[in-house]
Amino acid sequence: QKEVEQNSGPLSVPEGAIASLNCTYSDRVSQSFFWYRQYSGKSPELIMSIYSNGDKEDGRFTAQLNKASQYVSLLIRDSQPSDSATYLCAVKFTYNQGGKLIFGQGTELSVKP
Amino acid sequence: DVKVTQSSRYLVKRTGEKVFLECVQDMDHENMFWYRQDPGLGLRLIYFSYDVKMKEKGDIPEGYSVSREKKERFSLILESASTNQTSMYLCASTVRGWNEQYFGPGTRLTVT
């Protein structure tokens, strides 16, 4: 079983809609959770981090964490074509030393005008 | 803003050559990482370092070595490049005790 799993997509949403990206992880005892955005041919860019259960909002982005169910999600409100990218979920497990993160395979998001 | 730079955006090397990829960060971060990213395989950790002269193997260290002589610089070395090392190489850094990793722009390496 992979430690961090994401649906590879592509997820297609119309412009202005809410895009919902999901990530599940294998270990109940995990510390930190991150969402990265990666445009084609570019490097990952950190867009959200979340450390405790509940919601965390930053502009059009909301990260949701449920440690009991072992999932973290990213909601993008009012999706724009410029949001089209691959979104990577990353988890810092307690047993990983040195700040090591485990990344999911990423979900490709396509926002149609 | 965190700044992580990599020595080259694109690199073409021949099989058997020794290849050096350099990464520099300007935020006094203790931890630095080297990944490769391939379609369908995601990000895979090659090596990481949590201090000067310290290194730890990641998930796929075979065929690679690293050097960290100064805190701000982390080098990835391909001792004898092979075609299966054609990939996007990404460097990242983070402050000790925090886990947000910041990535450099990447080096797309082609080995022919």
GROMACS .gro file of N, CA and C in nm, chain B residues 52-112:
model
  183
  165VAL      N    1   2.583   2.012   0.741
  165VAL     CA    2   2.706   2.010   0.661
  165VAL      C    3   2.778   1.876   0.682
  166LYS      N    4   2.823   1.819   0.571
  166LYS     CA    5   2.897   1.693   0.568
  166LYS      C    6   2.812   1.573   0.611
  167MET      N    7   2.684   1.592   0.636
  167MET     CA    8   2.596   1.480   0.669
  167MET      C    9   2.512   1.447   0.547
  168LYS      N   10   2.487   1.319   0.525
  168LYS     CA   11   2.402   1.277   0.414
  168LYS      C   12   2.330   1.149   0.452
  169GLU      N   13   2.212   1.135   0.395
  169GLU     CA   14   2.132   1.015   0.417
  169GLU      C   15   2.079   0.968   0.282
  170LYS      N   16   2.079   0.837   0.261
  170LYS     CA   17   2.022   0.783   0.139
  170LYS      C   18   1.871   0.798   0.142
  171GLY      N   19   1.820   0.828   0.025
  171GLY     CA   20   1.676   0.830   0.009
  171GLY      C   21   1.628   0.696  -0.045
  172ASP      N   22   1.528   0.702  -0.131
  172ASP     CA   23   1.467   0.579  -0.183
  172ASP      C   24   1.541   0.519  -0.302
  173ILE      N   25   1.613   0.603  -0.377
  173ILE     CA   26   1.679   0.553  -0.498
  173ILE      C   27   1.821   0.609  -0.510
  174PRO      N   28   1.911   0.577  -0.418
  174PRO     CA   29   2.045   0.637  -0.420
  174PRO      C   30   2.143   0.574  -0.520
  175GLU      N   31   2.107   0.458  -0.576
  175GLU     CA   32   2.202   0.385  -0.661
  175GLU      C   33   2.240   0.467  -0.783
  176GLY      N   34   2.370   0.477  -0.805
  176GLY     CA   35   2.420   0.551  -0.922
  176GLY      C   36   2.444   0.698  -0.894
  177TYR      N   37   2.415   0.741  -0.771
  177TYR     CA   38   2.431   0.881  -0.733
  177TYR      C   39   2.516   0.893  -0.608
  178SER      N   40   2.580   1.008  -0.592
  178SER     CA   41   2.641   1.045  -0.466
  178SER      C   42   2.615   1.193  -0.444
  179VAL      N   43   2.644   1.241  -0.324
  179VAL     CA   44   2.618   1.381  -0.292
  179VAL      C   45   2.734   1.437  -0.213
  180SER      N   46   2.738   1.569  -0.209
  180SER     CA   47   2.840   1.640  -0.133
  180SER      C   48   2.777   1.763  -0.070
  181ARG      N   49   2.807   1.784   0.060
  181ARG     CA   50   2.760   1.904   0.128
  181ARG      C   51   2.875   1.957   0.213
  182GLU      N   52   2.954   2.041   0.148
  182GLU     CA   53   3.072   2.099   0.214
  182GLU      C   54   3.037   2.230   0.285
  183LYS      N   55   2.937   2.299   0.234
  183LYS     CA   56   2.891   2.424   0.294
  183LYS      C   57   2.741   2.415   0.315
  184LYS      N   58   2.692   2.487   0.414
  184LYS     CA   59   2.551   2.477   0.450
  184LYS      C   60   2.459   2.512   0.334
  185GLU      N   61   2.497   2.609   0.253
  185GLU     CA   62   2.406   2.658   0.150
  185GLU      C   63   2.411   2.577   0.021
  186ARG      N   64   2.504   2.484   0.009
  186ARG     CA   65   2.526   2.417  -0.119
  186ARG      C   66   2.517   2.267  -0.103
  187PHE      N   67   2.439   2.204  -0.193
  187PHE     CA   68   2.422   2.059  -0.191
  187PHE      C   69   2.435   2.010  -0.334
  188SER      N   70   2.535   1.928  -0.358
  188SER     CA   71   2.565   1.882  -0.494
  188SER      C   72   2.525   1.737  -0.514
  189LEU      N   73   2.470   1.710  -0.629
  189LEU     CA   74   2.436   1.572  -0.669
  189LEU      C   75   2.533   1.531  -0.778
  190ILE      N   76   2.591   1.414  -0.765
  190ILE     CA   77   2.692   1.366  -0.859
  190ILE      C   78   2.646   1.235  -0.919
  191LEU      N   79   2.648   1.232  -1.051
  191LEU     CA   80   2.625   1.108  -1.125
  191LEU      C   81   2.763   1.059  -1.166
  192GLU      N   82   2.810   0.953  -1.103
  192GLU     CA   83   2.949   0.910  -1.123
  192GLU      C   84   2.976   0.867  -1.268
  193SER      N   85   2.881   0.800  -1.328
  193SER     CA   86   2.894   0.755  -1.466
  193SER      C   87   2.753   0.754  -1.525
  194ALA      N   88   2.720   0.862  -1.591
  194ALA     CA   89   2.581   0.883  -1.634
  194ALA      C   90   2.534   0.770  -1.727
  195SER      N   91   2.409   0.731  -1.706
  195SER     CA   92   2.348   0.631  -1.794
  195SER      C   93   2.216   0.686  -1.846
  196THR      N   94   2.168   0.626  -1.955
  196THR     CA   95   2.047   0.678  -2.018
  196THR      C   96   1.927   0.672  -1.924
  197ASN      N   97   1.924   0.576  -1.832
  197ASN     CA   98   1.810   0.568  -1.740
  197ASN      C   99   1.815   0.674  -1.630
  198GLN      N  100   1.915   0.760  -1.635
  198GLN     CA  101   1.920   0.874  -1.544
  198GLN      C  102   1.871   1.002  -1.612
  199THR      N  103   1.822   0.989  -1.733
  199THR     CA  104   1.754   1.100  -1.798
  199THR      C  105   1.628   1.130  -1.719
  200SER      N  106   1.616   1.253  -1.669
  200SER     CA  107   1.506   1.286  -1.580
  200SER      C  108   1.507   1.435  -1.547
  201MET      N  109   1.403   1.478  -1.475
  201MET     CA  110   1.401   1.611  -1.414
  201MET      C  111   1.455   1.595  -1.273
  202TYR      N  112   1.557   1.674  -1.238
  202TYR     CA  113   1.615   1.668  -1.105
  202TYR      C  114   1.577   1.796  -1.028
  203LEU      N  115   1.526   1.774  -0.909
  203LEU     CA  116   1.476   1.884  -0.828
  203LEU      C  117   1.547   1.886  -0.694
  204CYS      N  118   1.589   2.005  -0.656
  204CYS     CA  119   1.650   2.027  -0.526
  204CYS      C  120   1.549   2.100  -0.438
  205ALA      N  121   1.552   2.070  -0.307
  205ALA     CA  122   1.462   2.139  -0.214
  205ALA      C  123   1.535   2.162  -0.083
  206SER      N  124   1.486   2.259  -0.006
  206SER     CA  125   1.545   2.283   0.126
  206SER      C  126   1.437   2.319   0.225
  207THR      N  127   1.470   2.302   0.353
  207THR     CA  128   1.377   2.337   0.460
  207THR      C  129   1.454   2.366   0.587
  208VAL      N  130   1.391   2.444   0.672
  208VAL     CA  131   1.450   2.475   0.802
  208VAL      C  132   1.431   2.356   0.894
  209ARG      N  133   1.532   2.323   0.974
  209ARG     CA  134   1.519   2.214   1.070
  209ARG      C  135   1.405   2.243   1.166
  210GLY      N  136   1.321   2.142   1.191
  210GLY     CA  137   1.208   2.160   1.280
  210GLY      C  138   1.082   2.203   1.209
  211TRP      N  139   1.097   2.252   1.087
  211TRP     CA  140   0.983   2.283   1.003
  211TRP      C  141   0.987   2.187   0.886
  212ASN      N  142   0.876   2.171   0.818
  212ASN     CA  143   0.874   2.070   0.714
  212ASN      C  144   0.836   2.121   0.577
  213GLU      N  145   0.810   2.252   0.567
  213GLU     CA  146   0.779   2.306   0.434
  213GLU      C  147   0.904   2.303   0.349
  214GLN      N  148   0.900   2.225   0.243
  214GLN     CA  149   1.013   2.219   0.152
  214GLN      C  150   0.992   2.317   0.038
  215TYR      N  151   1.101   2.388   0.005
  215TYR     CA  152   1.098   2.485  -0.105
  215TYR      C  153   1.189   2.433  -0.215
  216PHE      N  154   1.135   2.431  -0.336
  216PHE     CA  155   1.204   2.369  -0.448
  216PHE      C  156   1.276   2.471  -0.535
  217GLY      N  157   1.388   2.427  -0.592
  217GLY     CA  158   1.452   2.502  -0.697
  217GLY      C  159   1.378   2.482  -0.828
  218PRO      N  160   1.424   2.548  -0.936
  218PRO     CA  161   1.353   2.542  -1.065
  218PRO      C  162   1.366   2.409  -1.137
  219GLY      N  163   1.462   2.326  -1.095
  219GLY     CA  164   1.478   2.196  -1.160
  219GLY      C  165   1.583   2.199  -1.270
  220THR      N  166   1.644   2.084  -1.292
  220THR     CA  167   1.737   2.064  -1.404
  220THR      C  168   1.687   1.945  -1.485
  221ARG      N  169   1.659   1.972  -1.611
  221ARG     CA  170   1.618   1.861  -1.698
  221ARG      C  171   1.744   1.805  -1.763
  222LEU      N  172   1.781   1.685  -1.720
  222LEU     CA  173   1.902   1.619  -1.767
  222LEU      C  174   1.867   1.515  -1.872
  223THR      N  175   1.936   1.521  -1.983
  223THR     CA  176   1.924   1.419  -2.088
  223THR      C  177   2.060   1.353  -2.104
  224VAL      N  178   2.061   1.220  -2.094
  224VAL     CA  179   2.183   1.144  -2.114
  224VAL      C  180   2.169   1.064  -2.243
  225THR      N  181   2.259   1.089  -2.336
  225THR     CA  182   2.248   1.024  -2.468
  225THR      C  183   2.356   0.918  -2.487
   0.00000   0.00000   0.00000
